[in-house]
Each structure stands twice: as structure tokens, then as C-alpha cells.
mmCIF file of C-alpha atoms in Angstrom:
data_model
loop_
_atom_site.group_PDB
_atom_site.id
_atom_site.type_symbol
_atom_site.label_atom_id
_atom_site.label_comp_id
_atom_site.label_asym_id
_atom_site.label_seq_id
_atom_site.Cartn_x
_atom_site.Cartn_y
_atom_site.Cartn_z
ATOM 1 C CA MET A 14 -21.707 42.264 -42.739
ATOM 2 C CA LYS A 15 -22.898 44.562 -39.957
ATOM 3 C CA ARG A 16 -19.426 46.075 -39.697
ATOM 4 C CA GLY A 17 -19.470 46.909 -43.458
ATOM 5 C CA ARG A 18 -22.778 48.765 -43.099
ATOM 6 C CA ILE A 19 -21.437 50.788 -40.183
ATOM 7 C CA VAL A 20 -18.350 51.787 -42.194
ATOM 8 C CA ALA A 21 -20.524 52.720 -45.213
ATOM 9 C CA ILE A 22 -22.928 54.784 -43.074
ATOM 10 C CA ALA A 23 -20.010 56.540 -41.369
ATOM 11 C CA ALA A 24 -18.421 57.334 -44.746
ATOM 12 C CA VAL A 25 -21.679 58.778 -46.093
ATOM 13 C CA ALA A 26 -22.202 60.747 -42.872
ATOM 14 C CA ILE A 27 -18.774 62.347 -43.310
ATOM 15 C CA LEU A 28 -18.703 62.844 -47.099
ATOM 16 C CA VAL A 29 -22.192 64.279 -47.697
ATOM 17 C CA PRO A 30 -21.831 67.281 -45.335
ATOM 18 C CA ALA A 31 -18.271 67.874 -46.543
ATOM 19 C CA GLY A 32 -19.396 67.817 -50.181
ATOM 20 C CA ALA A 33 -22.356 70.096 -49.460
ATOM 21 C CA GLY A 34 -20.106 72.560 -47.649
ATOM 22 C CA PHE A 35 -17.639 72.510 -50.520
ATOM 23 C CA LEU A 36 -20.359 73.212 -53.089
ATOM 24 C CA ALA A 37 -22.327 75.746 -51.020
ATOM 25 C CA GLY A 38 -22.170 79.207 -52.496
ATOM 26 C CA ARG A 39 -20.329 78.058 -55.612
ATOM 27 C CA THR A 40 -21.587 78.925 -59.051
ATOM 28 C CA VAL A 41 -20.452 77.440 -62.303
ATOM 29 C CA PRO A 42 -18.827 80.167 -64.428
ATOM 30 C CA GLN A 43 -20.302 80.711 -67.869
ATOM 31 C CA PRO A 44 -18.039 79.458 -70.634
ATOM 32 C CA VAL A 45 -16.773 81.904 -73.247
ATOM 33 C CA GLU A 46 -17.940 81.026 -76.758
ATOM 34 C CA VAL A 47 -15.492 81.433 -79.633
ATOM 35 C CA ALA A 48 -17.302 81.600 -82.978
ATOM 36 C CA GLN A 49 -15.931 81.583 -86.513
ATOM 37 C CA ILE A 50 -17.815 83.797 -88.941
ATOM 38 C CA ALA A 51 -17.307 82.152 -92.318
ATOM 39 C CA CYS A 52 -16.133 83.889 -95.489
ATOM 40 C CA GLY A 53 -18.513 83.785 -98.410
ATOM 41 C CA LEU A 54 -21.758 81.859 -98.648
ATOM 42 C CA PRO A 55 -23.339 80.073 -96.938
ATOM 43 C CA LYS A 56 -22.974 82.172 -93.796
ATOM 44 C CA GLN A 57 -22.481 79.816 -90.915
ATOM 45 C CA THR A 58 -20.734 79.822 -87.583
ATOM 46 C CA VAL A 59 -18.755 77.147 -85.853
ATOM 47 C CA SER A 60 -18.324 77.665 -82.143
ATOM 48 C CA PHE A 61 -16.479 76.149 -79.216
ATOM 49 C CA SER A 62 -16.098 77.182 -75.588
ATOM 50 C CA LEU A 63 -13.282 78.354 -73.322
ATOM 51 C CA PRO A 64 -13.349 78.229 -69.521
ATOM 52 C CA ALA A 65 -14.654 81.519 -68.078
ATOM 53 C CA PRO A 66 -12.003 81.695 -65.303
ATOM 54 C CA LEU A 67 -9.439 82.374 -68.040
ATOM 55 C CA PHE A 68 -11.001 85.822 -68.394
ATOM 56 C CA ASN A 69 -11.444 86.495 -64.672
ATOM 57 C CA PRO A 70 -8.206 87.894 -63.191
ATOM 58 C CA ALA A 71 -9.443 87.248 -59.641
ATOM 59 C CA HIS A 72 -9.782 83.495 -60.285
ATOM 60 C CA ALA A 73 -6.896 82.965 -62.689
ATOM 61 C CA SER A 74 -4.151 82.604 -60.114
ATOM 62 C CA PRO A 75 -4.001 82.323 -56.334
ATOM 63 C CA GLU A 76 -0.943 84.621 -56.249
ATOM 64 C CA PRO A 77 -1.396 88.383 -56.777
ATOM 65 C CA GLY A 78 0.334 89.572 -59.940
ATOM 66 C CA ALA A 79 0.856 86.012 -61.165
ATOM 67 C CA ALA A 80 -2.317 85.758 -63.235
ATOM 68 C CA HIS A 81 -2.048 84.411 -66.755
ATOM 69 C CA ARG A 82 1.661 83.624 -66.733
ATOM 70 C CA VAL A 83 0.972 80.469 -68.690
ATOM 71 C CA PRO A 84 -0.769 81.169 -71.999
ATOM 72 C CA VAL A 85 -3.738 79.109 -73.160
ATOM 73 C CA TRP A 86 -3.521 77.727 -76.705
ATOM 74 C CA LEU A 87 -6.429 76.685 -78.884
ATOM 75 C CA GLY A 88 -6.096 75.014 -82.278
ATOM 76 C CA PRO A 89 -4.895 74.553 -84.889
ATOM 77 C CA PHE A 90 -8.168 74.747 -86.755
ATOM 78 C CA ARG A 91 -9.186 75.666 -90.261
ATOM 79 C CA HIS A 92 -11.348 78.759 -90.448
ATOM 80 C CA GLN A 93 -14.709 77.931 -92.017
ATOM 81 C CA GLY A 94 -14.990 78.752 -95.715
ATOM 82 C CA THR A 95 -11.251 79.368 -96.134
ATOM 83 C CA SER A 96 -7.945 77.548 -96.335
ATOM 84 C CA ASP A 97 -6.656 79.685 -93.425
ATOM 85 C CA VAL A 98 -5.385 77.571 -90.518
ATOM 86 C CA VAL A 99 -4.924 79.398 -87.214
ATOM 87 C CA LYS A 100 -4.050 78.815 -83.582
ATOM 88 C CA LEU A 101 -5.305 81.131 -80.847
ATOM 89 C CA ARG A 102 -2.981 82.069 -77.991
ATOM 90 C CA PHE A 103 -4.617 83.793 -75.013
ATOM 91 C CA SER A 104 -2.179 85.487 -72.624
ATOM 92 C CA ALA A 105 -1.419 88.658 -70.684
ATOM 93 C CA ASP A 106 1.279 89.448 -73.288
ATOM 94 C CA ALA A 107 -1.421 90.697 -75.654
ATOM 95 C CA ARG A 108 -2.811 93.995 -74.371
ATOM 96 C CA GLY A 109 -6.579 94.370 -74.203
ATOM 97 C CA ASP A 110 -6.284 98.135 -74.704
ATOM 98 C CA ALA A 111 -4.223 97.847 -77.906
ATOM 99 C CA PRO A 112 -5.837 98.929 -81.200
ATOM 100 C CA THR A 113 -4.939 95.621 -82.921
ATOM 101 C CA VAL A 114 -3.976 92.007 -82.201
ATOM 102 C CA SER A 115 -0.870 90.354 -83.650
ATOM 103 C CA ARG A 116 -0.673 87.369 -85.925
ATOM 104 C CA VAL A 117 2.722 85.678 -86.169
ATOM 105 C CA ASN A 118 2.663 82.964 -88.838
ATOM 106 C CA ASP A 119 -0.451 80.931 -87.949
ATOM 107 C CA VAL A 120 -0.796 82.144 -84.323
ATOM 108 C CA ILE A 121 -3.173 84.965 -83.364
ATOM 109 C CA HIS A 122 -2.177 86.463 -80.002
ATOM 110 C CA LEU A 123 -5.326 87.430 -78.073
ATOM 111 C CA PRO A 124 -5.710 89.346 -74.802
ATOM 112 C CA VAL A 125 -7.175 87.858 -71.667
ATOM 113 C CA GLN A 126 -7.976 91.138 -69.938
ATOM 114 C CA VAL A 127 -10.254 93.362 -72.006
ATOM 115 C CA GLY A 128 -12.186 96.322 -70.607
ATOM 116 C CA ASP A 129 -14.071 96.065 -67.336
ATOM 117 C CA PRO A 130 -13.060 93.017 -65.223
ATOM 118 C CA GLU A 131 -16.626 92.958 -63.841
ATOM 119 C CA ASP A 132 -18.011 92.494 -67.393
ATOM 120 C CA PRO A 133 -15.809 89.782 -68.973
ATOM 121 C CA PRO A 134 -16.237 88.561 -72.548
ATOM 122 C CA ARG A 135 -18.892 85.922 -73.229
ATOM 123 C CA ARG A 136 -18.321 85.640 -76.992
ATOM 124 C CA ILE A 137 -15.261 86.050 -79.169
ATOM 125 C CA LEU A 138 -16.016 86.314 -82.882
ATOM 126 C CA LEU A 139 -13.378 85.546 -85.515
ATOM 127 C CA HIS A 140 -14.277 87.390 -88.713
ATOM 128 C CA CYS A 141 -12.801 86.538 -92.069
ATOM 129 C CA ARG A 142 -11.922 88.760 -95.033
ATOM 130 C CA ASN A 143 -10.124 87.731 -98.218
ATOM 131 C CA ASP A 144 -9.901 84.126 -96.956
ATOM 132 C CA VAL A 145 -8.008 84.918 -93.719
ATOM 133 C CA VAL A 146 -9.013 85.752 -90.150
ATOM 134 C CA ALA A 147 -8.804 89.543 -90.334
ATOM 135 C CA HIS A 148 -10.833 90.809 -87.386
ATOM 136 C CA VAL A 149 -11.500 89.635 -83.808
ATOM 137 C CA GLN A 150 -14.435 90.953 -81.791
ATOM 138 C CA TYR A 151 -14.955 90.463 -78.039
ATOM 139 C CA VAL A 152 -18.575 90.749 -76.824
ATOM 140 C CA SER A 153 -19.121 91.134 -73.080
ATOM 141 C CA SER A 154 -22.018 89.866 -70.980
ATOM 142 C CA GLY A 155 -23.445 93.390 -70.943
ATOM 143 C CA GLY A 156 -23.254 93.656 -74.754
ATOM 144 C CA ARG A 157 -20.141 95.882 -74.912
ATOM 145 C CA THR A 158 -17.938 95.079 -77.913
ATOM 146 C CA THR A 159 -14.205 95.491 -78.383
ATOM 147 C CA ASP A 160 -12.869 95.182 -81.922
ATOM 148 C CA PHE A 161 -9.343 94.200 -82.947
ATOM 149 C CA PRO A 162 -8.102 94.182 -86.542
ATOM 150 C CA VAL A 163 -5.588 91.347 -86.982
ATOM 151 C CA VAL A 164 -2.125 92.572 -87.977
ATOM 152 C CA ARG A 165 0.550 90.213 -89.302
ATOM 153 C CA THR A 166 3.881 90.789 -87.586
ATOM 154 C CA MET A 167 7.204 89.063 -87.253
ATOM 155 C CA VAL A 168 7.005 89.227 -83.425
ATOM 156 C CA ALA A 169 3.903 89.257 -81.202
ATOM 157 C CA GLU A 170 2.826 92.335 -79.240
ATOM 158 C CA GLY A 171 4.854 92.640 -76.042
ATOM 159 C CA ALA A 172 7.341 89.954 -77.116
ATOM 160 C CA GLY A 173 9.614 91.821 -79.486
ATOM 161 C CA GLY A 174 11.593 94.938 -80.120
ATOM 162 C CA ALA A 175 10.586 98.237 -81.652
ATOM 163 C CA GLY A 176 10.516 98.715 -85.385
ATOM 164 C CA GLU A 177 9.049 95.339 -86.221
ATOM 165 C CA ASP A 178 7.582 95.031 -89.673
ATOM 166 C CA SER A 179 3.804 94.579 -89.713
ATOM 167 C CA TYR A 180 0.824 94.728 -92.052
ATOM 168 C CA HIS A 181 -2.912 94.068 -91.806
ATOM 169 C CA ALA A 182 -3.927 90.445 -92.333
ATOM 170 C CA ALA A 183 -6.414 91.413 -95.046
ATOM 171 C CA LYS A 184 -6.902 94.701 -96.783
#
């Protein structure tokens, strides 16, 4: 019995300082909210969260230049107030400085790196028009917005050849 107490006290004496040292100076990153802005009435939003490190190039990968090699998928989900079913694919293939984002079939290809790396997105709004997701808006912590019309294509941005046929998701 006495031997068990000694082992338990020794374990606590080792684990508590180790755990405190591991957690010291660490902060929990804010999640990124993705919100659907419904078509028609009633206006409502449905939101869910993504891990913030996805949008922080410094924390995405331990190897320089290797960040975001594996895309993050979200969905499928039905956009509120429509029959439109979409999947979101976040990857470095989609450029954050492009004027639009691509939609191939039911997949919307969204950028991970948008604007200032020191002011990452905190909200991503999916806007609907004519019963489809037609516009994506990134809102940073500092309130800066980046807008992307959704363009239907046969091949996603950065994944296909030139001359691909495309058109806006909703006119």
C-alpha cells in the first residue's frame, strides 16, 4: 500500500511540471466560422467551425514550403433555403489573390491563404443567389473582407489547362 502511494506521488511529481511546461505560453487558436446565408425568407444562418491553424501558414506544416499539401474537405451539406448541395475544399491550389473561386460539380475550391498572414480569416460567408452558392466572402479578424464570386468550371483553378470552359454559378 505504501509502495503504491510512493509511485503515485512520483508520477504526479513528474507529470504536473511536464504538463505545465508543455502548456506554458500556448494559446488556443480561434476557430474559423463558416456561415451559410440562406436564400429567400426567412433569413437565417447556419454556421460551423474550422480549425484556425488551417489558415496559419506558420503552423500548417513543420516543413518550409510543405504547407497545405493535403486539402481539407468539408461537407457535403445542403445550403439553407435551397436544394444546392456543396462540398468545400480548402487547399493551396486555390489562389487567395484570384478574382473568383472555382466550383467543379458540387465542390467549391477555396483558398487557405488570403491577404495578410498576420490577419487570417475568422468568418467565411457562403452567399446564395438563384438557389445556388454564388458568392464566398472571407472576413478577417481586423474586419477586412475578400469577396469571391463562384464560377462553375470543368477543372478547378490551378488543376487544369488553359482554355477551360467556365461560367458564373448564378447570374
